[in-house]
CSV table of C-alpha atoms and ligand atoms in Angstrom, one decimal:
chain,number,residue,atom,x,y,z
A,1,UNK,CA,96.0,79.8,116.7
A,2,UNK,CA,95.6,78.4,112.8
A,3,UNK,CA,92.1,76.9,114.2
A,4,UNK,CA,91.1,80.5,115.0
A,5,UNK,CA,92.1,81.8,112.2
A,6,UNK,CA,88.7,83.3,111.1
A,7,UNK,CA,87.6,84.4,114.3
A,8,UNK,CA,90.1,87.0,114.5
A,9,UNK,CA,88.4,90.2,116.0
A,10,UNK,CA,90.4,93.7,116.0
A,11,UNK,CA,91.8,93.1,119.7
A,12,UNK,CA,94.0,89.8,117.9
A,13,UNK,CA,94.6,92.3,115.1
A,14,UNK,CA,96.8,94.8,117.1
A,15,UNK,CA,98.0,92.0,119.1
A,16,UNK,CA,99.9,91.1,116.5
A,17,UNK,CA,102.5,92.9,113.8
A,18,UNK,CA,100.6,94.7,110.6
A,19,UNK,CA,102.4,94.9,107.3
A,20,UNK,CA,104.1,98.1,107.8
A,21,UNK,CA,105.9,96.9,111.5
A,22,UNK,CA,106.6,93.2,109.9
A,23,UNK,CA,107.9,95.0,106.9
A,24,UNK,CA,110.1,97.9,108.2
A,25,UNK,CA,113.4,96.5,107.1
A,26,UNK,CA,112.3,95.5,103.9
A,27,UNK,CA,110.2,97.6,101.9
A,28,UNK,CA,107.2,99.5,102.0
A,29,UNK,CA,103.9,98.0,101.6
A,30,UNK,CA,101.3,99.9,100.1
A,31,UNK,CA,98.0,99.8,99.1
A,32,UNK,CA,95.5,101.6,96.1
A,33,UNK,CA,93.1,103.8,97.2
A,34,UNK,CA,90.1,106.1,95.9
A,35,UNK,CA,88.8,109.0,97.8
A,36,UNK,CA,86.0,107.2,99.2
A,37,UNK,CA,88.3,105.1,101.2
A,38,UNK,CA,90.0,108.0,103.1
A,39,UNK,CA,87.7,108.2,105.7
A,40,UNK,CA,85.9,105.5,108.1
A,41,UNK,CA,87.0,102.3,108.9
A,42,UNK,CA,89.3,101.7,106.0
A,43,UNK,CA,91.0,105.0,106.4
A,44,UNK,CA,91.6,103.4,109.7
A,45,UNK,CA,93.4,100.5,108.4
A,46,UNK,CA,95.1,102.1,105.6
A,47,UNK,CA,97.1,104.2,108.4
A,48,UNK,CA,97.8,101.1,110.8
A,49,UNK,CA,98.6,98.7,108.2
A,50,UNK,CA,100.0,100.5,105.5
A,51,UNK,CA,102.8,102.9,104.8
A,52,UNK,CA,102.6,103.6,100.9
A,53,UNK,CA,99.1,103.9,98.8
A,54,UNK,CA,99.0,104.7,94.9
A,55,UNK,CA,95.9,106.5,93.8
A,56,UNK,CA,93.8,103.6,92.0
A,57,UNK,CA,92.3,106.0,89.5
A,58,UNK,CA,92.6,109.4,90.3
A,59,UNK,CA,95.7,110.1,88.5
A,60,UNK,CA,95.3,108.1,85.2
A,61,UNK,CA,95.1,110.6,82.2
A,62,UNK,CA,91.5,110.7,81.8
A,63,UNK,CA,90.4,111.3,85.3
A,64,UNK,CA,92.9,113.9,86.1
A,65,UNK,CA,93.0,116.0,82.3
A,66,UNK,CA,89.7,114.8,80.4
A,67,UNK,CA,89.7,118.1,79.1
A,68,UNK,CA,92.9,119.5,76.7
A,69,UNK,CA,92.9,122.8,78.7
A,70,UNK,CA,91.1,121.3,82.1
A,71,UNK,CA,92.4,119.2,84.5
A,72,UNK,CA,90.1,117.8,87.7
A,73,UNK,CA,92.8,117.8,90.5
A,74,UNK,CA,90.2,117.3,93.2
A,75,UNK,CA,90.6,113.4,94.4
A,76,UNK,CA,94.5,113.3,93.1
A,77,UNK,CA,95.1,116.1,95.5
A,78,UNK,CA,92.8,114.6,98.2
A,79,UNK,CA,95.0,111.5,98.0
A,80,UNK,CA,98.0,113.1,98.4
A,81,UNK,CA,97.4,115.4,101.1
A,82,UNK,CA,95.9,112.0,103.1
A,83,UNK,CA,99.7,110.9,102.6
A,84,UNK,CA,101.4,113.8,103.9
A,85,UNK,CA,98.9,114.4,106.5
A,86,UNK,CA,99.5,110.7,107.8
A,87,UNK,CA,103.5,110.2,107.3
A,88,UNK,CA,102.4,108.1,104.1
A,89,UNK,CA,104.5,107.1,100.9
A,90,UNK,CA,102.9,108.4,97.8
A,91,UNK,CA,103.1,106.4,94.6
A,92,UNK,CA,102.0,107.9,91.3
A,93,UNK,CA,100.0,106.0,88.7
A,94,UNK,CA,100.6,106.7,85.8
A,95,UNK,CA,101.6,109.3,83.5
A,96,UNK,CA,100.9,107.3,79.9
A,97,UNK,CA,98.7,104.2,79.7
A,98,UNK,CA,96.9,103.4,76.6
A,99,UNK,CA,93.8,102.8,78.6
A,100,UNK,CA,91.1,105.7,80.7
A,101,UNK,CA,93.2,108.0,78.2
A,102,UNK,CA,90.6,110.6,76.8
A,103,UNK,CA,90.0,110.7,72.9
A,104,UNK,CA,91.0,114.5,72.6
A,105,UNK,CA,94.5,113.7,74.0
A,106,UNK,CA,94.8,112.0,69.7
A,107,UNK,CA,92.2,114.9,68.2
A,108,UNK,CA,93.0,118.0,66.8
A,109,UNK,CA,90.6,121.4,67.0
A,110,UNK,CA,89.9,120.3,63.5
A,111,UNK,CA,88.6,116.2,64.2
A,112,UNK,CA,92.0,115.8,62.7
A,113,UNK,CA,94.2,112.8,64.3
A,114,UNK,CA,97.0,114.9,65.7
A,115,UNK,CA,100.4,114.5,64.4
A,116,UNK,CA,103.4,113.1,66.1
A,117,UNK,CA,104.8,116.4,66.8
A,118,UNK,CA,101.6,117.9,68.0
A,119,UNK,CA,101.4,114.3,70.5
A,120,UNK,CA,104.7,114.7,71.7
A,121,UNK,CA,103.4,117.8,73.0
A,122,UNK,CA,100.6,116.8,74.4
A,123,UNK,CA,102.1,114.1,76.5
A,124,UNK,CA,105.2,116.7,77.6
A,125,UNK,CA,102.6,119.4,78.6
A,126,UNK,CA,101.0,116.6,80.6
A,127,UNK,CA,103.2,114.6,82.4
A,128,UNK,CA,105.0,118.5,82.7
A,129,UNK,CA,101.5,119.6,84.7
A,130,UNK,CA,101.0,116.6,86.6
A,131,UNK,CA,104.6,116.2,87.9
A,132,UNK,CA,104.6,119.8,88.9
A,133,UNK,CA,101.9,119.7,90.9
A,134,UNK,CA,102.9,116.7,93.2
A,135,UNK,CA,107.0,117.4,92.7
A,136,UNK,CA,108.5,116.6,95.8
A,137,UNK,CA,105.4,114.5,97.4
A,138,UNK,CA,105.5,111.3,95.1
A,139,UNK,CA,108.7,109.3,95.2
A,140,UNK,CA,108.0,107.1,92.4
A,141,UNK,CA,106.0,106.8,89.1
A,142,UNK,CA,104.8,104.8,87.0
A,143,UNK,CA,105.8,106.4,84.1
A,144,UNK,CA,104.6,103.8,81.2
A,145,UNK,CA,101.8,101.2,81.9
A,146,UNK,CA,101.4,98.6,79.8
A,147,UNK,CA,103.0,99.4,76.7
A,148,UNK,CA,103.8,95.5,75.3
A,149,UNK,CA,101.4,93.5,74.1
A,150,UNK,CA,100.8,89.8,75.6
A,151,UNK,CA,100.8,88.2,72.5
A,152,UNK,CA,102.6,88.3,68.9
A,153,UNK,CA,105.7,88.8,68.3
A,154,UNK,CA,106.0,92.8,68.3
A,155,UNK,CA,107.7,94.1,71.6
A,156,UNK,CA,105.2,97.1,71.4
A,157,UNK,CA,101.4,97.0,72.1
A,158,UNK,CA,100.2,98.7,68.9
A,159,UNK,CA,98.2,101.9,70.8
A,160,UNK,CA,97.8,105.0,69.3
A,161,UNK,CA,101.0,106.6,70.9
A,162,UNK,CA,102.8,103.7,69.6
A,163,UNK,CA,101.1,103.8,66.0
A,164,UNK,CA,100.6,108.0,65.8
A,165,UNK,CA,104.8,108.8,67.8
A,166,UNK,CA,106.5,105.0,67.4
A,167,UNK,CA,108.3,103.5,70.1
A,168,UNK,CA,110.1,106.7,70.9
A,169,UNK,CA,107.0,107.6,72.8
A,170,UNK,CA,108.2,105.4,75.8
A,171,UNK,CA,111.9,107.4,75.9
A,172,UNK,CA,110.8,110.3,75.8
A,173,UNK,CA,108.0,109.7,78.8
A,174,UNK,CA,110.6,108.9,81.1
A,175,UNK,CA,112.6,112.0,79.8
A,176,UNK,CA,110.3,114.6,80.6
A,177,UNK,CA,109.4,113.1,83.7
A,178,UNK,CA,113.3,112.8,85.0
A,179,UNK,CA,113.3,116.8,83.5
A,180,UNK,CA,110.5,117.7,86.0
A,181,UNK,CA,111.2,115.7,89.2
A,182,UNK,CA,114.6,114.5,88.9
A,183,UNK,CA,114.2,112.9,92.7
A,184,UNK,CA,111.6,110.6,91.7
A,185,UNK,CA,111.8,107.1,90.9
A,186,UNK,CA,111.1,106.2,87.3
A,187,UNK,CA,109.2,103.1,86.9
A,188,UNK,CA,107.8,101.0,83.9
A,189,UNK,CA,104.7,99.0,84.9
A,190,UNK,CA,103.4,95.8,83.1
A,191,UNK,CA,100.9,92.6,84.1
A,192,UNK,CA,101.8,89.0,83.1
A,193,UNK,CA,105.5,89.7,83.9
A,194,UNK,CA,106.1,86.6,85.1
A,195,UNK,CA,104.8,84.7,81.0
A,196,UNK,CA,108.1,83.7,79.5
A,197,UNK,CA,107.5,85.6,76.4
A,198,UNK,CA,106.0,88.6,78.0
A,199,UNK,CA,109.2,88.8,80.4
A,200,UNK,CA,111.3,88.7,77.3
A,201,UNK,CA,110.0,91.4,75.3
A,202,UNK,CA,109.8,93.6,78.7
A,203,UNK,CA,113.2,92.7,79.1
A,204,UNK,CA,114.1,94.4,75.8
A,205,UNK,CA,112.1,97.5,76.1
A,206,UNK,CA,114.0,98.2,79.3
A,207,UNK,CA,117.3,97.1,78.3
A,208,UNK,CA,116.8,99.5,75.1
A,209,UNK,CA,116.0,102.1,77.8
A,210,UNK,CA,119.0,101.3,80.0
A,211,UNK,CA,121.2,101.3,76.8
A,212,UNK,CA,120.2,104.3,75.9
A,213,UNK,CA,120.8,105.7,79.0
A,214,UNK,CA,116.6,106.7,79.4
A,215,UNK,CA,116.6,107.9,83.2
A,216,UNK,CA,114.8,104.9,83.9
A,217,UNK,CA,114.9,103.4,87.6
A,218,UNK,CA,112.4,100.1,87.9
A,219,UNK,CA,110.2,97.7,86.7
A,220,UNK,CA,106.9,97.9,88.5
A,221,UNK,CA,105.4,94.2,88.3
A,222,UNK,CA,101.9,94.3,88.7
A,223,UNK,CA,101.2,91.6,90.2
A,224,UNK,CA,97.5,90.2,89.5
A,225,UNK,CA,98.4,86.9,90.0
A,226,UNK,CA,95.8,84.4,91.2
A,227,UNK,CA,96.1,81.1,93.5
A,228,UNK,CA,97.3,79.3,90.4
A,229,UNK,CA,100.2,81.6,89.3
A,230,UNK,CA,102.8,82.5,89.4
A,231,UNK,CA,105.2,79.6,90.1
A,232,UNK,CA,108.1,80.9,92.8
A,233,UNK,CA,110.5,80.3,89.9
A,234,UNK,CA,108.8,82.3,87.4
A,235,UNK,CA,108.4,85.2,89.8
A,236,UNK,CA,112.2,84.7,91.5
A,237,UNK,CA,113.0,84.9,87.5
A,238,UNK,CA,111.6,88.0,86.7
A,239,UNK,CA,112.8,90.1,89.8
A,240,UNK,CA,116.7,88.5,88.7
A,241,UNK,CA,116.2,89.4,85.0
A,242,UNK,CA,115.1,92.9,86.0
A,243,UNK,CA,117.9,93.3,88.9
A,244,UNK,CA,120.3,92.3,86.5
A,245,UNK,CA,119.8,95.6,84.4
A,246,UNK,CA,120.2,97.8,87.7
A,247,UNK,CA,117.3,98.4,87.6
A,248,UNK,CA,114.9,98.1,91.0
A,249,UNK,CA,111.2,95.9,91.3
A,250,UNK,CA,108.8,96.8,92.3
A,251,UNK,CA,105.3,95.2,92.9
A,252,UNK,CA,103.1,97.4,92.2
A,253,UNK,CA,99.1,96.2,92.0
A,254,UNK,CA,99.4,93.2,94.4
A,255,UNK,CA,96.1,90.7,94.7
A,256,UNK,CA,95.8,86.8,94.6
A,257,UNK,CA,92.7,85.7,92.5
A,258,UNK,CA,90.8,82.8,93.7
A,259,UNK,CA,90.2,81.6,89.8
A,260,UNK,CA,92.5,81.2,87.0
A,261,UNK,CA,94.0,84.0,85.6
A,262,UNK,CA,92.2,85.7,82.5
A,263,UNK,CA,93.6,89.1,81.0
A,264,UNK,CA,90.5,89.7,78.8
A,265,UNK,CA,86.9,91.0,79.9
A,266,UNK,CA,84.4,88.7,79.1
A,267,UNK,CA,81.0,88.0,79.5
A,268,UNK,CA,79.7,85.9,82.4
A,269,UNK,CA,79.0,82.1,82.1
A,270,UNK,CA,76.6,79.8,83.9
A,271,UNK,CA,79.7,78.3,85.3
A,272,UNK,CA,80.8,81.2,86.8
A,273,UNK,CA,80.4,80.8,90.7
A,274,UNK,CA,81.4,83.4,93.4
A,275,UNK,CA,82.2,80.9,95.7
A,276,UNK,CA,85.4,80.9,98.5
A,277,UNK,CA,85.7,77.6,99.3
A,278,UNK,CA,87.7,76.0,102.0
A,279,UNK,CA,89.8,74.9,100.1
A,280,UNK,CA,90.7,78.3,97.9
A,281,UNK,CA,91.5,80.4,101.1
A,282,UNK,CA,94.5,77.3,101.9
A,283,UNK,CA,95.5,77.8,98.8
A,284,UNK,CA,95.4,81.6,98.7
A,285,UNK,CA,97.4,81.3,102.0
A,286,UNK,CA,100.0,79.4,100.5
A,287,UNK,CA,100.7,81.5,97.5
A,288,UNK,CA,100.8,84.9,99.7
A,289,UNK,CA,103.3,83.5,102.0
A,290,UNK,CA,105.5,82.0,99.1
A,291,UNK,CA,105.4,85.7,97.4
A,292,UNK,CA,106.7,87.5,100.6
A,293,UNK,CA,109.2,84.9,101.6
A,294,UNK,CA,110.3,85.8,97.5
A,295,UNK,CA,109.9,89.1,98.1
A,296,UNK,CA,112.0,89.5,101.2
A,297,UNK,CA,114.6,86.9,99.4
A,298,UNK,CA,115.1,89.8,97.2
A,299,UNK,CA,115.2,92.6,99.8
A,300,UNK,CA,117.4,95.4,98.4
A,301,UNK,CA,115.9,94.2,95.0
A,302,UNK,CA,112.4,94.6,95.7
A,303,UNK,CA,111.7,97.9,96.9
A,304,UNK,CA,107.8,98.1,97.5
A,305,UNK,CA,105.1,96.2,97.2
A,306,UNK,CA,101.5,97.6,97.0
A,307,UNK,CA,97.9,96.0,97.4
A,308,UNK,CA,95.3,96.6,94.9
A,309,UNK,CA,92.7,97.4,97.1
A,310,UNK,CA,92.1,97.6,100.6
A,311,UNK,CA,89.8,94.3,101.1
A,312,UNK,CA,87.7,91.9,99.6
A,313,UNK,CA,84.4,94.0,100.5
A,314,UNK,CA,85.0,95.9,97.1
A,315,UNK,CA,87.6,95.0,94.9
A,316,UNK,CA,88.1,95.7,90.9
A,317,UNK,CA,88.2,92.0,90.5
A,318,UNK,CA,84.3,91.7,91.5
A,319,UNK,CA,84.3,93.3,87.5
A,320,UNK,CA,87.1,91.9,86.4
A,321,UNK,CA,87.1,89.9,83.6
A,322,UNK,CA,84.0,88.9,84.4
A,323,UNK,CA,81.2,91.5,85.4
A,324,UNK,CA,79.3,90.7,89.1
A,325,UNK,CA,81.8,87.6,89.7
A,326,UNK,CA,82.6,88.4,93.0
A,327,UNK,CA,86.2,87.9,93.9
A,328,UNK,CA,88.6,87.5,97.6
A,329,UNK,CA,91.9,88.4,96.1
A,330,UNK,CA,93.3,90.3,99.5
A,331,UNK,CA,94.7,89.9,102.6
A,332,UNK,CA,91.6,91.6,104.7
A,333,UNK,CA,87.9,89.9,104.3
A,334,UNK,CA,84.7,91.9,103.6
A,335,UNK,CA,84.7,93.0,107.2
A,336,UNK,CA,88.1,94.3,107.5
A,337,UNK,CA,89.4,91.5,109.2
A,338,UNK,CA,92.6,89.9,108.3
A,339,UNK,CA,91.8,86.6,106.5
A,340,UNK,CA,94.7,83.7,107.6
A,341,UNK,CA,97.0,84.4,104.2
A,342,UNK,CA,97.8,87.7,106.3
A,343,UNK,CA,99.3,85.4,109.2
A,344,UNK,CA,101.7,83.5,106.7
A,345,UNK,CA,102.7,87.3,105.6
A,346,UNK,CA,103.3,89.0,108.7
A,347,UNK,CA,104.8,86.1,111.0
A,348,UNK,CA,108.2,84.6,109.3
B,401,XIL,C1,91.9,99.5,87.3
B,401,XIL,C2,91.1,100.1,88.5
B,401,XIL,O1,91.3,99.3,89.6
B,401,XIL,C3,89.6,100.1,88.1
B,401,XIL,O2,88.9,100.8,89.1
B,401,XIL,C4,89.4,100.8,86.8
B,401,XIL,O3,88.0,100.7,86.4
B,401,XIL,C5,90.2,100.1,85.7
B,401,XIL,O4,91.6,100.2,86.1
B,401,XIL,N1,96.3,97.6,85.6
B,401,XIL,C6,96.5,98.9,86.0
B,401,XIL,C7,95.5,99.6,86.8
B,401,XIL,O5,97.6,99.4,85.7
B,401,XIL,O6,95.5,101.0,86.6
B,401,XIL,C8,94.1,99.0,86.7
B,401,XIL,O7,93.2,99.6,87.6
B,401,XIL,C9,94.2,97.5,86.8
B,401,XIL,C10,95.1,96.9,85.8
């Protein structure tokens, strides 16, 4: 069976388990999705493999409010009626991130930065709209995306909520979401989770939260990881830190680079092949079935875990750090066939 690995057609597909049946009684597996993916042959495996999806973009606060008085609700709501038409999980992503945020969300009529006051507002009214809208149909948020910085030694990423409110901003996030939807799982979402020093300063945001009493339910751990990273330790490490504080984990942007991890967008070398070797689809293998044998380890603990993307025909990593570098990073190949790390996932 291993031999044929690659020749899998769609008739070996449904003869054997997909995510959602091989994951039943542990989580829900989920995947990110745009518009353009609800219909066709992706649609089509979104609904037999997965039971969760998280709108990739549609929700972030420049897509859905790039206007102070407009908001485009069009593809969020699309997404979400895909998920209640098909008996699907809806995750929300993400209520505050200091990135795709639109300049007027910090201007005032006037060109004036706004003042703390008049941002506090701003972010109330909109995680107040958005959260409205979809009450009752998402069952967990990321309220706060990537709010700590990955390196120097302040616990806060210095963005312009951070620099214009303080770190207040992140409390009160979570409090007018838990005012609005007091059903939905609260989540704080972060990449590099599994760096020492990263997991530390995340460790006391969320603990300051907890202390506090900040209605705050999870950590989501992103999860773009790569063949090389992380080490079981370092990722069996962060879901015990987390679990320790009560809180759930969550992994929430799952994909498996085939080249070393880089967090910064850069220009394309020379060097830069887009090649899948042999050699990096063993190793890919390898690492996807020693996260889900983590995972399931910490069933109970971990409480979803979603794909960023539905294949490797188009995935944000063919931009990502590197422009036109094409990248493999999931667990279905560019014809929507399951590549062999999805065998190491699904039989255990
Ligand atoms: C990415 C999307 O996949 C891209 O389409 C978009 O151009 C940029 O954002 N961390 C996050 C996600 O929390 O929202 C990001 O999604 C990937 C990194």
């Amino acid at each position: 069976m291993a031999v044929l690995g690659l020749l899998f057609s769609w008739t070996d597909l449904l003869a054997q388990k997909t995510l959602k049946e091989a994951y039943k009684d542990y989580f829900p597996v989920g995947v990110a999705v745009a518009p353009r993916n609800l219909s066709g042959p992706e649609a089509e495996l979104i609904k037999q493999q997965f039971i969760s999806i998280t709108p990739e973009n549609a929700m972030k606060m420049g897509p859905i409010h790039p206007e102070e008085n407009r908001y485009n609700w069009q593809d969020a709501d699309a997404i979400v009626e895909f998920g209640q038409k098909n008996g699907i999980l809806v995750r929300g992503h993400t209520l505050c991130w200091h990135s795709q945020v639109p300049n007027w969300f910090f201007t005032n009529s006037s060109g004036q930065q706004v003042t703390r006051e008049e941002l506090l507002g701003r972010l109330k009214q909109h995680i107040t709209d958005v959260m409205t809208r979809y009450k009752g149909k998402i069952y967990a948020w990321d309220v706060v995306n990537e709010a700590v910085p990955d390196t120097g030694k302040s616990i806060y990423r210095q963005s312009k909520f951070y620099q214009i409110i303080g770190e207040e901003y992140i409390q009160k996030a979570f409090e007018y979401a838990h005012a609005i939807d007091p059903q939905a799982k609260l989540f704080y979402n972060d990449y590099n989770t599994e760096s020492a020093a990263k997991r530390e300063k995340i460790y006391q945001l969320v603990k300051k939260l907890k202390d506090k009493n900040v209605p705050i339910h999870g950590v989501g751990l992103q999860g773009h990881w790569s063949i090389y990273e992380p080490t079981q330790q370092e990722l069996e490490k962060s879901i015990r830190q987390f679990a320790d504080l009560g809180l759930a984990v969550q992994v929430t942007e799952l994909d498996v680079s085939v080249y070393p991890k880089e967090h910064e967008r850069r220009a394309r070398k020379d060097t830069d092949q887009s090649i899948y070797t042999d050699e990096m689809m063993q190793k890919q293998s390898a690492h996807y079935k020693m996260l889900f044998d983590t995972f399931r380890k910490y069933k109970g603990t971990v409480t979803g875990v979603t794909f960023w993307n539905v294949s490797d025909r188009s995935s944000w990593l063919d931009n990502f750090p590197v422009s036109n570098r094409k990248d493999y990073p999931l667990l279905f190949d560019q014809h929507y066939q399951p590549k062999k790390a999805f065998e190491g996932v699904v039989n255990f």
